[in-house]
Coordinates of C-alpha atoms (C1' of nucleotides) in Angstrom, one line a residue:
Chain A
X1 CA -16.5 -44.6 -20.6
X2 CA -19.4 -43.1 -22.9
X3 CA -22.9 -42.0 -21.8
X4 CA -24.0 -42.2 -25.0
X5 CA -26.8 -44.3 -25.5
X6 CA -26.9 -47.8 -27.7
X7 CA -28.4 -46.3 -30.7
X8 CA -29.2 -49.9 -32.1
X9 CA -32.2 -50.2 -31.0
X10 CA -32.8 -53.6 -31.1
X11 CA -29.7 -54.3 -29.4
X12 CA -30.7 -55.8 -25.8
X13 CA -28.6 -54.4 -23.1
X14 CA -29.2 -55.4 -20.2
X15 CA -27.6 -54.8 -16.6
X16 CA -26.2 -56.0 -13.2
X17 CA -25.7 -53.4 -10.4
X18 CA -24.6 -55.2 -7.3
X19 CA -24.5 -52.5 -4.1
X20 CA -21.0 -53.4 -2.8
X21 CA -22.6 -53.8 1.3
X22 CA -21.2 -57.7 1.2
X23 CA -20.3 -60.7 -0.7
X24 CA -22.5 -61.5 -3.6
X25 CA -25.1 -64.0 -2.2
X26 CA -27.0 -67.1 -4.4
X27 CA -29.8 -64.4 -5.0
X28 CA -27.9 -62.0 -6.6
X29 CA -25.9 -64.2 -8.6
X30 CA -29.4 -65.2 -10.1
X31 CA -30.3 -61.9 -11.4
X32 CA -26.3 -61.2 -12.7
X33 CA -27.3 -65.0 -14.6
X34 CA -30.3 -63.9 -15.9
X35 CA -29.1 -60.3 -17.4
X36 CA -26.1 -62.6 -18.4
X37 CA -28.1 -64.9 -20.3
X38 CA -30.5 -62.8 -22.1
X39 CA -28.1 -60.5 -23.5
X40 CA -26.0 -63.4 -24.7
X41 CA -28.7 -65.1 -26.3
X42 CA -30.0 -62.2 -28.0
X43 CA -26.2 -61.2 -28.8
X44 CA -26.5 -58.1 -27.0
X45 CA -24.4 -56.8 -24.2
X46 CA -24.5 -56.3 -20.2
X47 CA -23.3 -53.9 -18.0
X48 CA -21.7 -53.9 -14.8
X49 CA -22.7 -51.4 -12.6
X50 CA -21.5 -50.9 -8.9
X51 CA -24.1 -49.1 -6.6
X52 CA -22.3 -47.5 -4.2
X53 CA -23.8 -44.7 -3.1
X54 CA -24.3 -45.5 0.2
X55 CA -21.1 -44.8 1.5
X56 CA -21.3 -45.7 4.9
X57 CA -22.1 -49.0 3.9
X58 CA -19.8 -49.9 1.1
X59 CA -16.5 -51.2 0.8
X60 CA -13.7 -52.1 -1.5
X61 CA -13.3 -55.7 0.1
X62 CA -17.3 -56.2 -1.2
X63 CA -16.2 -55.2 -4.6
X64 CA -13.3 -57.4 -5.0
X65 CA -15.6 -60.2 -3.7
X66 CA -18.2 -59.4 -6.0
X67 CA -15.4 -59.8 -8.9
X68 CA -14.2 -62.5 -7.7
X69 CA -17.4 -64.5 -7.6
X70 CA -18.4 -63.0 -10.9
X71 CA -15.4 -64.2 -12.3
X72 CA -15.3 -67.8 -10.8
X73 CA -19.2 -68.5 -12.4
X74 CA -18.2 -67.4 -15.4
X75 CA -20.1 -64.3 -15.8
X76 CA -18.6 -61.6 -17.3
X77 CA -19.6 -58.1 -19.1
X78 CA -19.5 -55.8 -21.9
X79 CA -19.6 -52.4 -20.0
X80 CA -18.3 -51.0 -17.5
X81 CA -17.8 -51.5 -14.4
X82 CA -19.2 -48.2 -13.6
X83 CA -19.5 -46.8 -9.9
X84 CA -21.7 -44.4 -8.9
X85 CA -20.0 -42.2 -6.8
X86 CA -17.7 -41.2 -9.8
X87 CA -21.0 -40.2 -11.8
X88 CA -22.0 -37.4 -8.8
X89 CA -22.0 -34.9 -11.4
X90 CA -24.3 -36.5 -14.1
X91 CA -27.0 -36.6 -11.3
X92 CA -26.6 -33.1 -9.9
X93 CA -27.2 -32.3 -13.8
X94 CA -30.1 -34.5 -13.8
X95 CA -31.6 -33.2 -10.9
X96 CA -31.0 -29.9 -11.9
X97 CA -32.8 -30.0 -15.0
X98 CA -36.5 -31.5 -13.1
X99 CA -35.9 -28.7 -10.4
X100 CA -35.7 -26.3 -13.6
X101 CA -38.7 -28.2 -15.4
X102 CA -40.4 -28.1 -12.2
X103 CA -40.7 -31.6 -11.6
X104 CA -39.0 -31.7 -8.7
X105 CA -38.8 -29.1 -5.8
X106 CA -36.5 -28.5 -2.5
X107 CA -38.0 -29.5 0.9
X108 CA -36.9 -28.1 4.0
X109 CA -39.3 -30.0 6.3
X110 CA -37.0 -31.4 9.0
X111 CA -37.2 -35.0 10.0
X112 CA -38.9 -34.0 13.4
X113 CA -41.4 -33.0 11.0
X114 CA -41.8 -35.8 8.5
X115 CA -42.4 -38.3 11.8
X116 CA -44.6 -35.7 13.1
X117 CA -46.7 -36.1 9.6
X118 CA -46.3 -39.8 9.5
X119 CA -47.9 -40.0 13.2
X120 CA -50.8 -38.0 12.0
X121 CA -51.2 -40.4 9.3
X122 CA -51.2 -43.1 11.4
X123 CA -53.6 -41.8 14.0
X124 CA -55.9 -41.1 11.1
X125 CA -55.3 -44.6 9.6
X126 CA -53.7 -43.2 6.3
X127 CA -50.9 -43.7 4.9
X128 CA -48.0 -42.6 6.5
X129 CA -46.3 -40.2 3.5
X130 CA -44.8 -36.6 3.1
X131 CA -47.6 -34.5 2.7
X132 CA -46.8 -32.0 0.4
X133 CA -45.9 -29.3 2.6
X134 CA -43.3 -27.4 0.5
X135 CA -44.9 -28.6 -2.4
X136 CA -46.0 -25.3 -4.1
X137 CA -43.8 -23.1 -2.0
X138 CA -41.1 -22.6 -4.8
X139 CA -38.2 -22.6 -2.1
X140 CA -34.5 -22.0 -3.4
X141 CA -31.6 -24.5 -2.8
X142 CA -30.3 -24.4 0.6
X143 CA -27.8 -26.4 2.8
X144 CA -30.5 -28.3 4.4
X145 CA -32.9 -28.7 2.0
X146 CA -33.8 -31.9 -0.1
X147 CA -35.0 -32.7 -3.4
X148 CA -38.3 -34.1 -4.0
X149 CA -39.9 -35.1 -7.0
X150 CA -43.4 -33.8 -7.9
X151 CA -45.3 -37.1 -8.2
X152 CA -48.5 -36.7 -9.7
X153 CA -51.7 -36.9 -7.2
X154 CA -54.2 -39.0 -9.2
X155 CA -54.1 -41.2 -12.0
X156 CA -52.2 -44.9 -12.3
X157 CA -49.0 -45.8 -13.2
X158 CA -48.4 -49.0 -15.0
X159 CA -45.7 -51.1 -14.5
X160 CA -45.5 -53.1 -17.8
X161 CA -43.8 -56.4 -16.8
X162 CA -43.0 -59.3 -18.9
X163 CA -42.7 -61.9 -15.9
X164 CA -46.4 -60.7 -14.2
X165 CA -48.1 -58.8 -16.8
X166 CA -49.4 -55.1 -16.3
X167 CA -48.8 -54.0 -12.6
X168 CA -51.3 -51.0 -11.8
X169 CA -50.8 -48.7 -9.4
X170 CA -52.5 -45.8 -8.1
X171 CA -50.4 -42.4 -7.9
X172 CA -52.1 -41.0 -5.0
X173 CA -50.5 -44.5 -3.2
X174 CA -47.2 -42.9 -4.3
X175 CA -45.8 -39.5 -2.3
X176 CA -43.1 -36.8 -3.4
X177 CA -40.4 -39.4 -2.7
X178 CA -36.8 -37.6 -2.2
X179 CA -34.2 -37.6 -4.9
X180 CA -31.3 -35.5 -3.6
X181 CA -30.7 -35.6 0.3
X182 CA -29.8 -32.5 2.3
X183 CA -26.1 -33.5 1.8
X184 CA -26.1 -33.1 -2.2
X185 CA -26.1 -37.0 -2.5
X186 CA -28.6 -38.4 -5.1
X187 CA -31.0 -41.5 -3.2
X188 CA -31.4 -44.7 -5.1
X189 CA -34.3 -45.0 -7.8
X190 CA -33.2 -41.6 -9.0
X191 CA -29.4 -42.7 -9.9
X192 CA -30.7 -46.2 -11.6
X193 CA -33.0 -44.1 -13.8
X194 CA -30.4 -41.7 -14.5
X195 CA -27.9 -44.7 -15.0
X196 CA -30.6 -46.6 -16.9
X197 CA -31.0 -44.2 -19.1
X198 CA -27.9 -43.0 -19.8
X199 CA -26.5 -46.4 -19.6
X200 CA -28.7 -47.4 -22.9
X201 CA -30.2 -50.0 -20.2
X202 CA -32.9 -51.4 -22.6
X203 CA -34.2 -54.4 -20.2
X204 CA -34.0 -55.0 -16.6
X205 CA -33.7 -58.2 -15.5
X206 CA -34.2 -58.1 -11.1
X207 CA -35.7 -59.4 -8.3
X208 CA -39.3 -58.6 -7.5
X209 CA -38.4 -57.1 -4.3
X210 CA -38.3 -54.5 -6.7
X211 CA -41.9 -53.9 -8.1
X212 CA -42.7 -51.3 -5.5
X213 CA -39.4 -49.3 -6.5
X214 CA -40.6 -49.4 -10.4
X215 CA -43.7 -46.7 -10.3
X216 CA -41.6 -44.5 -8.7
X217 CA -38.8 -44.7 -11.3
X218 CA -41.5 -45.0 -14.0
X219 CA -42.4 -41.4 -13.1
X220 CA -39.0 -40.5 -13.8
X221 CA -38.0 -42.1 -17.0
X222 CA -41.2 -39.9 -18.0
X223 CA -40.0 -36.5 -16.4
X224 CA -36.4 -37.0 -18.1
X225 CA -38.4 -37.8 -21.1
X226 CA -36.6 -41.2 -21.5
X227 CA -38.1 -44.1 -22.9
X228 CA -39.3 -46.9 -20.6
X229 CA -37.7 -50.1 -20.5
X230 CA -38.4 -53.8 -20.8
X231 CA -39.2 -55.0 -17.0
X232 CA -38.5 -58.4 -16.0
X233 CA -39.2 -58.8 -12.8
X234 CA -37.9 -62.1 -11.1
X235 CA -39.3 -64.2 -8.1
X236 CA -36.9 -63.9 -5.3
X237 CA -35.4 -67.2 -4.0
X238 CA -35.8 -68.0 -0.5
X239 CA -34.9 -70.0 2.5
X240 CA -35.9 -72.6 3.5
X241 CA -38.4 -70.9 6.3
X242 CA -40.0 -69.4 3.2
X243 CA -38.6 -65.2 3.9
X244 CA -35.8 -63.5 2.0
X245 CA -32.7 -65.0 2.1
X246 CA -30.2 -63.9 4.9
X247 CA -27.7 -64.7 7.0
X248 CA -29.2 -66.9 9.4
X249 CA -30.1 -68.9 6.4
X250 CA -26.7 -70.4 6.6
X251 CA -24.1 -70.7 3.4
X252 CA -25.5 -67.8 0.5
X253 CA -22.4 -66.3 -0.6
X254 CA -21.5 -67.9 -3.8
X255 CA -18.0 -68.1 -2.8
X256 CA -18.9 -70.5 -0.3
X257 CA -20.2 -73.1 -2.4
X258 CA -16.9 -72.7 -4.5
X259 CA -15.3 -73.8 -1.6
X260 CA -17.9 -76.5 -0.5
X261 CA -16.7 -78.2 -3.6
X262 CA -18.5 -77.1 -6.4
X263 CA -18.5 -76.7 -9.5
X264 CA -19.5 -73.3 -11.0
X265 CA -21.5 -74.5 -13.8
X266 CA -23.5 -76.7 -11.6
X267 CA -24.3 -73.3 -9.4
X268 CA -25.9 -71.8 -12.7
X269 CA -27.9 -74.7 -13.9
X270 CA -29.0 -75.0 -10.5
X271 CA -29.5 -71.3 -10.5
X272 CA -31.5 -71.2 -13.1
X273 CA -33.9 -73.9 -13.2
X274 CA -35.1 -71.9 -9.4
X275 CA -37.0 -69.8 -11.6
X276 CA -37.2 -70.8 -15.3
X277 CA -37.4 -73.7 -17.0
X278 CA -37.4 -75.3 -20.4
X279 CA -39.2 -78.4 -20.0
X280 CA -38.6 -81.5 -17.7
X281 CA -34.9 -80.7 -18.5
X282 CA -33.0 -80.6 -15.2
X283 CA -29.6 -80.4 -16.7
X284 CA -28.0 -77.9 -18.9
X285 CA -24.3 -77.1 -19.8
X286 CA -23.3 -73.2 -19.7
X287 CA -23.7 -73.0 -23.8
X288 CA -26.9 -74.9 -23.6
X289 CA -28.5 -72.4 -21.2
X290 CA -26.8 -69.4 -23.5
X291 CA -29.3 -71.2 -26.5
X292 CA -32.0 -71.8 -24.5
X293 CA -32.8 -68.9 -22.2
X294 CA -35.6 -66.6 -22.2
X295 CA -37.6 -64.0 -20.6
X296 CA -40.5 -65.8 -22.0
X297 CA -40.4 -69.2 -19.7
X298 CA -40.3 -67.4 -16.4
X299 CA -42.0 -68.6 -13.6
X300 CA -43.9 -66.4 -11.4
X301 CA -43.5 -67.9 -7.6
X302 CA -40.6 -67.3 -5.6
X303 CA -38.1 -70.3 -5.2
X304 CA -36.7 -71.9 -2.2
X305 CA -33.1 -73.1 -2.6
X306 CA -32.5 -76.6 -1.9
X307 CA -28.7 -77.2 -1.1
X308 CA -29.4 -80.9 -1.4
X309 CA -30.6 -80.5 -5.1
X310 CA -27.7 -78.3 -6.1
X311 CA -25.6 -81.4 -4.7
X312 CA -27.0 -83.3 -6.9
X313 CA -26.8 -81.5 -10.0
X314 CA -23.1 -80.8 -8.8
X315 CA -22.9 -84.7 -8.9
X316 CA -24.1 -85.0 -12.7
X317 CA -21.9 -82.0 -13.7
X318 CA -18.9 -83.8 -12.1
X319 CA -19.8 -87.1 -13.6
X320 CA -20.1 -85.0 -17.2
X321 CA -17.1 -83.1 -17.0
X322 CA -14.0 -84.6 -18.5
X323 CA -11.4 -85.8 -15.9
X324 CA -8.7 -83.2 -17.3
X325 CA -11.1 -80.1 -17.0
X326 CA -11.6 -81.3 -13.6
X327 CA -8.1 -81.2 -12.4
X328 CA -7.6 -77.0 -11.7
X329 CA -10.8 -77.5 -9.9
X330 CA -10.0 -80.3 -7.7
X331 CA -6.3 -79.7 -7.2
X332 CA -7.1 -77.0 -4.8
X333 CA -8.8 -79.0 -2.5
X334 CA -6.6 -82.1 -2.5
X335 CA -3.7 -79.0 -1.1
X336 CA -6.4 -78.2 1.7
X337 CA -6.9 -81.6 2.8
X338 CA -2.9 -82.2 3.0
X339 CA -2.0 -83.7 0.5
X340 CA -0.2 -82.8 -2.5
X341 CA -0.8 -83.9 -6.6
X342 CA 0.2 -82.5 -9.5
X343 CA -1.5 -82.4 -13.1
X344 CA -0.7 -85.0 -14.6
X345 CA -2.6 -88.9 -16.2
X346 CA -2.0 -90.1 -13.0
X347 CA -4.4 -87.6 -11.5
X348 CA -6.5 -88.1 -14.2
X349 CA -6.8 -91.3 -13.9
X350 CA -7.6 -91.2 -10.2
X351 CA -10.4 -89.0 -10.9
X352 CA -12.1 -90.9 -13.3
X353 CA -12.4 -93.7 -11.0
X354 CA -13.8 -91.0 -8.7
X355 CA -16.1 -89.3 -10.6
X356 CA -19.3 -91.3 -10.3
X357 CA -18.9 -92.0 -6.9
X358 CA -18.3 -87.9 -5.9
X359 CA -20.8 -85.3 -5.1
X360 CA -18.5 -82.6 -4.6
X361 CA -15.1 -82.0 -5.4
X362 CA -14.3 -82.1 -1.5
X363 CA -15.7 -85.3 -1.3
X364 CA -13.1 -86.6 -4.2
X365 CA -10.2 -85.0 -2.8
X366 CA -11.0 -86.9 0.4
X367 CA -11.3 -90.0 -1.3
X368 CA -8.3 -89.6 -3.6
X369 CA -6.2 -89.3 -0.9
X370 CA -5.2 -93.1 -0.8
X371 CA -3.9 -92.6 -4.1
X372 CA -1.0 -90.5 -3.0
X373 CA -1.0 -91.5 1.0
X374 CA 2.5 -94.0 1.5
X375 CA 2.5 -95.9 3.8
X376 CA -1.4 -96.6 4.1
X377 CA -3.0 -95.8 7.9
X378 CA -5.5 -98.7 7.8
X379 CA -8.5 -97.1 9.9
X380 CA -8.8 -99.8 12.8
X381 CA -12.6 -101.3 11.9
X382 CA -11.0 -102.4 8.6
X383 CA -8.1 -103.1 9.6
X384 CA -9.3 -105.7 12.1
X385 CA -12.0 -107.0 10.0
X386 CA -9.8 -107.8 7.3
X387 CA -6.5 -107.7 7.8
X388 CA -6.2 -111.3 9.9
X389 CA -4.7 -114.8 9.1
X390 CA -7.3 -116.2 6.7
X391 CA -6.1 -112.9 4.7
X392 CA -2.1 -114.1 4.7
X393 CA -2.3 -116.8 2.3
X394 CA -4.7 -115.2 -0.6
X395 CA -2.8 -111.9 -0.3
X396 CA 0.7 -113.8 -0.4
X397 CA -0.8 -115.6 -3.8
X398 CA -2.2 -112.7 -4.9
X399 CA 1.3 -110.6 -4.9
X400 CA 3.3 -113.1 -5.9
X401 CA 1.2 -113.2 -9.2
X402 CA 1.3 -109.7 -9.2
X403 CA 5.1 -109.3 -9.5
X404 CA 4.9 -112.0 -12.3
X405 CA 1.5 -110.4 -14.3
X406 CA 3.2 -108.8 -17.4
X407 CA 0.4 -106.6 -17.7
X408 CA -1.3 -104.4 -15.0
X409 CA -4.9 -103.6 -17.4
X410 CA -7.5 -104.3 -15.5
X411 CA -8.7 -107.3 -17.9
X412 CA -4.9 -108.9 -16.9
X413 CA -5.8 -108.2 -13.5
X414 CA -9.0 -109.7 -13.4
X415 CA -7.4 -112.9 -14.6
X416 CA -5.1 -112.7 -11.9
X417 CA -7.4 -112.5 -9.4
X418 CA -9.1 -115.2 -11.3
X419 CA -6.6 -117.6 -10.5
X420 CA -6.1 -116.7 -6.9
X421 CA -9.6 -118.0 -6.7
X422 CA -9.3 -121.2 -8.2
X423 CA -6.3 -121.6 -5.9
X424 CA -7.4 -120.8 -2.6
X425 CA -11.4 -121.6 -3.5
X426 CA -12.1 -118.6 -2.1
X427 CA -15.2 -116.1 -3.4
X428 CA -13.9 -113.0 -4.8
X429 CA -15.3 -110.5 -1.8
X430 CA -12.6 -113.0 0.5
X431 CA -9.4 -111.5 -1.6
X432 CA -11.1 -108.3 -2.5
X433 CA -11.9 -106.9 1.0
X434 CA -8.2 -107.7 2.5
X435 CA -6.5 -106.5 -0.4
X436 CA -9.0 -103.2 -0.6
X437 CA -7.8 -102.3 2.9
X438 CA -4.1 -102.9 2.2
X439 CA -4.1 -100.5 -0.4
X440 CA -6.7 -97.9 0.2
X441 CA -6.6 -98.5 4.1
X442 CA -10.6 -98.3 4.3
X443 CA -13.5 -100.7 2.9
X444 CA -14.3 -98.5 1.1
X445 CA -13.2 -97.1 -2.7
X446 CA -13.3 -97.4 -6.6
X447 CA -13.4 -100.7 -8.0
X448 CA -10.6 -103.6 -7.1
X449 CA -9.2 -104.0 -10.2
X450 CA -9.9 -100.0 -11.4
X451 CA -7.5 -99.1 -8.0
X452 CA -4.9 -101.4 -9.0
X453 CA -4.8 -100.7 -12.6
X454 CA -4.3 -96.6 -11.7
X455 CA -2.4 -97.4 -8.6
X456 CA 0.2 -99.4 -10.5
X457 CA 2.5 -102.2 -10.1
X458 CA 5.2 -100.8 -7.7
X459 CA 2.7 -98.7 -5.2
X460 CA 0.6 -102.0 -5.6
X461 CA 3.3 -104.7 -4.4
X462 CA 5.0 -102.3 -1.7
X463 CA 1.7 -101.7 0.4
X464 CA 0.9 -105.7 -0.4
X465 CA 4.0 -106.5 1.6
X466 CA 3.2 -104.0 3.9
X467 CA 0.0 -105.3 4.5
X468 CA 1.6 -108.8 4.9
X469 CA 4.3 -107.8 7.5
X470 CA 1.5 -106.4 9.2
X471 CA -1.0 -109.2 9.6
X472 CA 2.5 -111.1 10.3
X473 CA 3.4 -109.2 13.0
X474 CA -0.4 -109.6 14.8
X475 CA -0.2 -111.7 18.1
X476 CA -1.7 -115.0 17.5
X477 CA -4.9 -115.4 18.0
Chain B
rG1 C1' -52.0 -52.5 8.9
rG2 C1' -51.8 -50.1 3.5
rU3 C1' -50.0 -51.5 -1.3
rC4 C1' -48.2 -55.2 -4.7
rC5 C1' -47.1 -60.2 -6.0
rC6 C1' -47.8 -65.4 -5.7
rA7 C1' -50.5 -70.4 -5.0
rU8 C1' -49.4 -78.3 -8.8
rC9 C1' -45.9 -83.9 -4.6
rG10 C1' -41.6 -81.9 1.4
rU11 C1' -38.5 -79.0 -2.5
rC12 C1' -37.6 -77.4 -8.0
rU13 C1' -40.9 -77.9 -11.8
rA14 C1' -43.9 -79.9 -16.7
rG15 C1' -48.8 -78.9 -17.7
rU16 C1' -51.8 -73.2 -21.1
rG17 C1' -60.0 -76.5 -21.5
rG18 C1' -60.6 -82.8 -23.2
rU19 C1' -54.5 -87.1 -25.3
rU20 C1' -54.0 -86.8 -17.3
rU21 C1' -55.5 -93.1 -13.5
rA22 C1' -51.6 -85.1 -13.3
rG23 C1' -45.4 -86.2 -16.0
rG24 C1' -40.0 -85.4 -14.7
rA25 C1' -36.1 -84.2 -11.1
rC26 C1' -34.1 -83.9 -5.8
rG27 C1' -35.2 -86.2 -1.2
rC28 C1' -37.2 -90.6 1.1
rC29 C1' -38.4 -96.1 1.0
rG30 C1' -37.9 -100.9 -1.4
rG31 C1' -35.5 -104.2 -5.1
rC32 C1' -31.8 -105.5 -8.9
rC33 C1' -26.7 -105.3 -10.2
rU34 C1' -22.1 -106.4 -7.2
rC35 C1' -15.4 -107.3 -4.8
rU36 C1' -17.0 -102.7 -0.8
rC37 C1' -19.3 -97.9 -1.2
rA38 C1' -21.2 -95.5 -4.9
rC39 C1' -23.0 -95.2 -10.0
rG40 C1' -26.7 -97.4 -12.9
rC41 C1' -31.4 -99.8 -13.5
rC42 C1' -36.4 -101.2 -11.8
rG43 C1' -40.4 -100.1 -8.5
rG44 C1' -42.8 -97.2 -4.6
rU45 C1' -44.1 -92.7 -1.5
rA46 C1' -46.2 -87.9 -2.4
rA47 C1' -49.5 -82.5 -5.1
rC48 C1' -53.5 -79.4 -8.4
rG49 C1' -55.2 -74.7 -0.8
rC50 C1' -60.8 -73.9 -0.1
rG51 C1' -65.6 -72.2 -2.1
rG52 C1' -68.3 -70.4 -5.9
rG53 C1' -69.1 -69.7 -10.9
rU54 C1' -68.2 -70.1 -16.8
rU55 C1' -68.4 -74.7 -19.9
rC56 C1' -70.8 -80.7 -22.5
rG57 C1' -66.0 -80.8 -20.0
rA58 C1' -61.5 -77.4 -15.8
rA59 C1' -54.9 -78.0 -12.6
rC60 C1' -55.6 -74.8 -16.7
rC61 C1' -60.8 -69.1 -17.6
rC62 C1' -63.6 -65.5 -13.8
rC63 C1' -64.8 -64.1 -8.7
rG64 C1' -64.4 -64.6 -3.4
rC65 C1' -61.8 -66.7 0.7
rU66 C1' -57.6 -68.6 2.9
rG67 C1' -52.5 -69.0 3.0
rG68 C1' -47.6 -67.4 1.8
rG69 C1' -44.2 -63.7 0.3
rA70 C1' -42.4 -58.7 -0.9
rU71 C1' -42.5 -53.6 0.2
rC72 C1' -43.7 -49.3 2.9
rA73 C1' -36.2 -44.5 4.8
rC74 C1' -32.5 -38.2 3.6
rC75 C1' -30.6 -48.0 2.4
rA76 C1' -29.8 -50.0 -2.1

RNA sequence: GGUCCCAUCGUCUAGUGGUUUAGGACGCCGGCCUCUCACGCCGGUAACGCGGGUUCGAACCCCGCUGGGAUCACCA
């Protein structure tokens, strides 16, 4: 790993620093698309940085979720993964050198003290901030003591941002926020700067929860003497009840919608038209979205996600997709709903009689499972609907023709049924329906002559004689 | 409460002063197609938060209000 910074300058590099505290939710996954997109539309490169500082909170299991999610959308990197913990010493040099420059000074106020000041803030009606107390006392480094950083007292800071335009902010709004805690440890917006800058981070790409984080680390690109970089500054999506996403909002890990059934490139154009947009266009594929993106086409409000609009932009991917790039996707939940297929044109024939008719891929593993269930378990509604007498003699026509059809294409087939038709004088829905259940066991499935055609001739005539035994054995009546 | 951000159909959005009786998509409701359910097609429902300006003319520009959100740690 080098902490040498990109010297192309024109180069974007963009990042994605996940905190490894849980799984990698539908917000999060937003801003890794949109580093992820930029940089690969401008051809330049992203990092992957893990934010683990907080040690109490983060785990290896989050990590390897993270991955894992990272890996199943598609998104991958150029850099790293770097972890903060392992880059301790970097930020003790960093903080070393604006203690030295006198930008930053130790603190030994005790946290009895800080609430004490905050109180007196309140009671006043100011803001409740640290107020300087060991600002100008030039203390040496201590076991309890902090770091602070000597924020200026008047003036603005402007957050230039290419999402919301200048952001102004007044300094004295700001206080001498820590940077090193009494334990050694370095606190958030000091490592991303130090990261940032080191990292030859050239554009940030992140939620707008994290305006109010950016004067602060403005302040510090300028101490370090670093140059600022391009902020993009995303509307956060939300739930449905209009506040941050969180757990009571139901299913947000991305993982979850893997294994609701979708598909991950419907997750990312779904994921990215909740924020930007090119058009009225409502569906992109991955490469299209890799030409098209943009910092420039934004939007500014936050974004509620809409499970039922995903669904359907999971149903157009599906229908898009080819039936053999479908099969490592669906296979997996054919296995969890008990059944077994293999890879093969079998399967893909079964799915593209599927496809239109399937919102998520559990939904076609549920309804391919005719296709590989012997014997059929007619469900009882059908079953007695359909599967009477005034069934026995089309059926019995019907399968007898069947045996003797040469050809099983669905044009052959349609002749077949044809002539069942002219022999019986029944309408087509009389045949259909009975024959439907006998070989799918419900009312309900692909096309008649589409399930025979990929069923084929030997599944076809055993469950049509089992059908017939069947309404054979039933008690008169 | 302070600070910051935001504001077009229920939701995602197009729209950047006149071409707008405000378009598309999801959802919802009808209809068509039809061997079932879907798909598809056709049609319908539904929005510029309010009040002031600026302008010959405002969804688009300015101000105020209201509403919503975010954020205020020795978390990230």
């Amino acid at each position: 790993m080098s902490n040498t910074p990109d010297t192309l300058a024109d180069t974007i590099v963009t990042r994605f620093p996940p905190s490894p505290t849980g799984y990698l939710h539908v917000g999060g996954a937003r801003t890794a698309l949109f580093n992820w997109l930029y940089a690969r539309h401008t051809g330049g490169k992203m990092v992957l940085r893990i934010e683990d500082t907080d040690t109490a909170r983060s785990t290896q299991a989050s990590v390897d979720a993270i991955f894992e999610a990272l890996e199943w959308l598609g998104i991958d990197w150029d850099d790293g993964p770097y972890y903060q913990t392992q880059r301790f010493d970097l930020y003790k040099a960093h903080i070393d050198q604006l203690v030295a420059s006198g930008d930053a000074y130790f603190c030994t106020c005790t946290a009895e003290e800080i609430e004490a000041m905050r109180e007196r803030a309140k009671a006043s009606g100011d803001k409740p901030r640290y107020d300087g107390t060991c600002r100008e006392r030039n203390l040496s480094p201590s076991t309890d003591a902090v770091v602070r950083f000597k924020a200026p007292l008047t003036g603005t800071t402007v957050v230039p941002d290419t999402v919301k335009g200048n952001i102004v902010f007044q300094n004295n709004e700001l206080d001498d926020f820590i940077i090193c805690r009494s334990d050694g440890t370095p606190t958030y917006n000091f490592v991303v700067v130090v990261d940032d800058i080191t990292m030859g981070i050239n554009t940030v790409i992140r939620g707008d929860d994290h305006v109010m984080n950016t004067p602060k680390q403005i302040l510090l690109y300028n101490a370090l003497g670093a140059a600022l970089p391009t902020y993009a500054h995303v509307p956060m999506v939300l739930g449905n009840d209009r506040t941050r996403l969180s757990k009571r909002h139901g299913a947000m890990s991305v993982t979850a919608y893997r294994d609701m059934g979708f598909l991950p490139q419907a997750v990312l154009n779904y994921l990215v038209r909740l924020g930007w947009s090119h058009g009225d266009q409502e569906f992109f594929t991955v490469a299209e979205l890799i030409e098209k993106f943009g910092l420039d086409s934004i939007g500014k409000s936050a974004g509620i996600f809409d499970a039922d609009k995903l669904q359907a932009l999971n149903g157009d991917h599906i229908q898009a997709s080819a039936a053999a790039d479908l099969v490592p996707h669906l296979l997996p939940f054919m296995a969890a709903e008990g059944y077994s297929a293999e890879a093969g044109p079998y399967l893909e024939a079964v799915i593209k009689t599927l496809k239109p008719r399937s919102k998520t891929l559990v939904e076609m593993a549920q309804a391919a499972h005719f296709y590989y269930n012997d014997p059929i378990v007619y469900e009882e509604k059908a079953a007695k609907k359909f599967l009477k007498a005034a069934a026995l003699e089309p059926v019995q026509l019907l399968t007898e023709k069947l045996k003797a059809s040469e050809s099983f294409e669905e044009k052959a087939l349609e002749q077949v049924f044809t002539a069942v038709m002219a022999e019986t004088g029944l309408k087509l829905g009389k045949i259909a329906q009975p024959v439907r259940v006998a070989l799918t066991g419900t009312t309900v499935s692909p096309g008649i002559f589409e399930v025979i055609a990929v069923l084929g001739r030997e599944r076809v005539i055993t469950r049509l004689t089992a059908a017939l035994s069947y309404i054979a054995a039933l008690p008169e009546g």
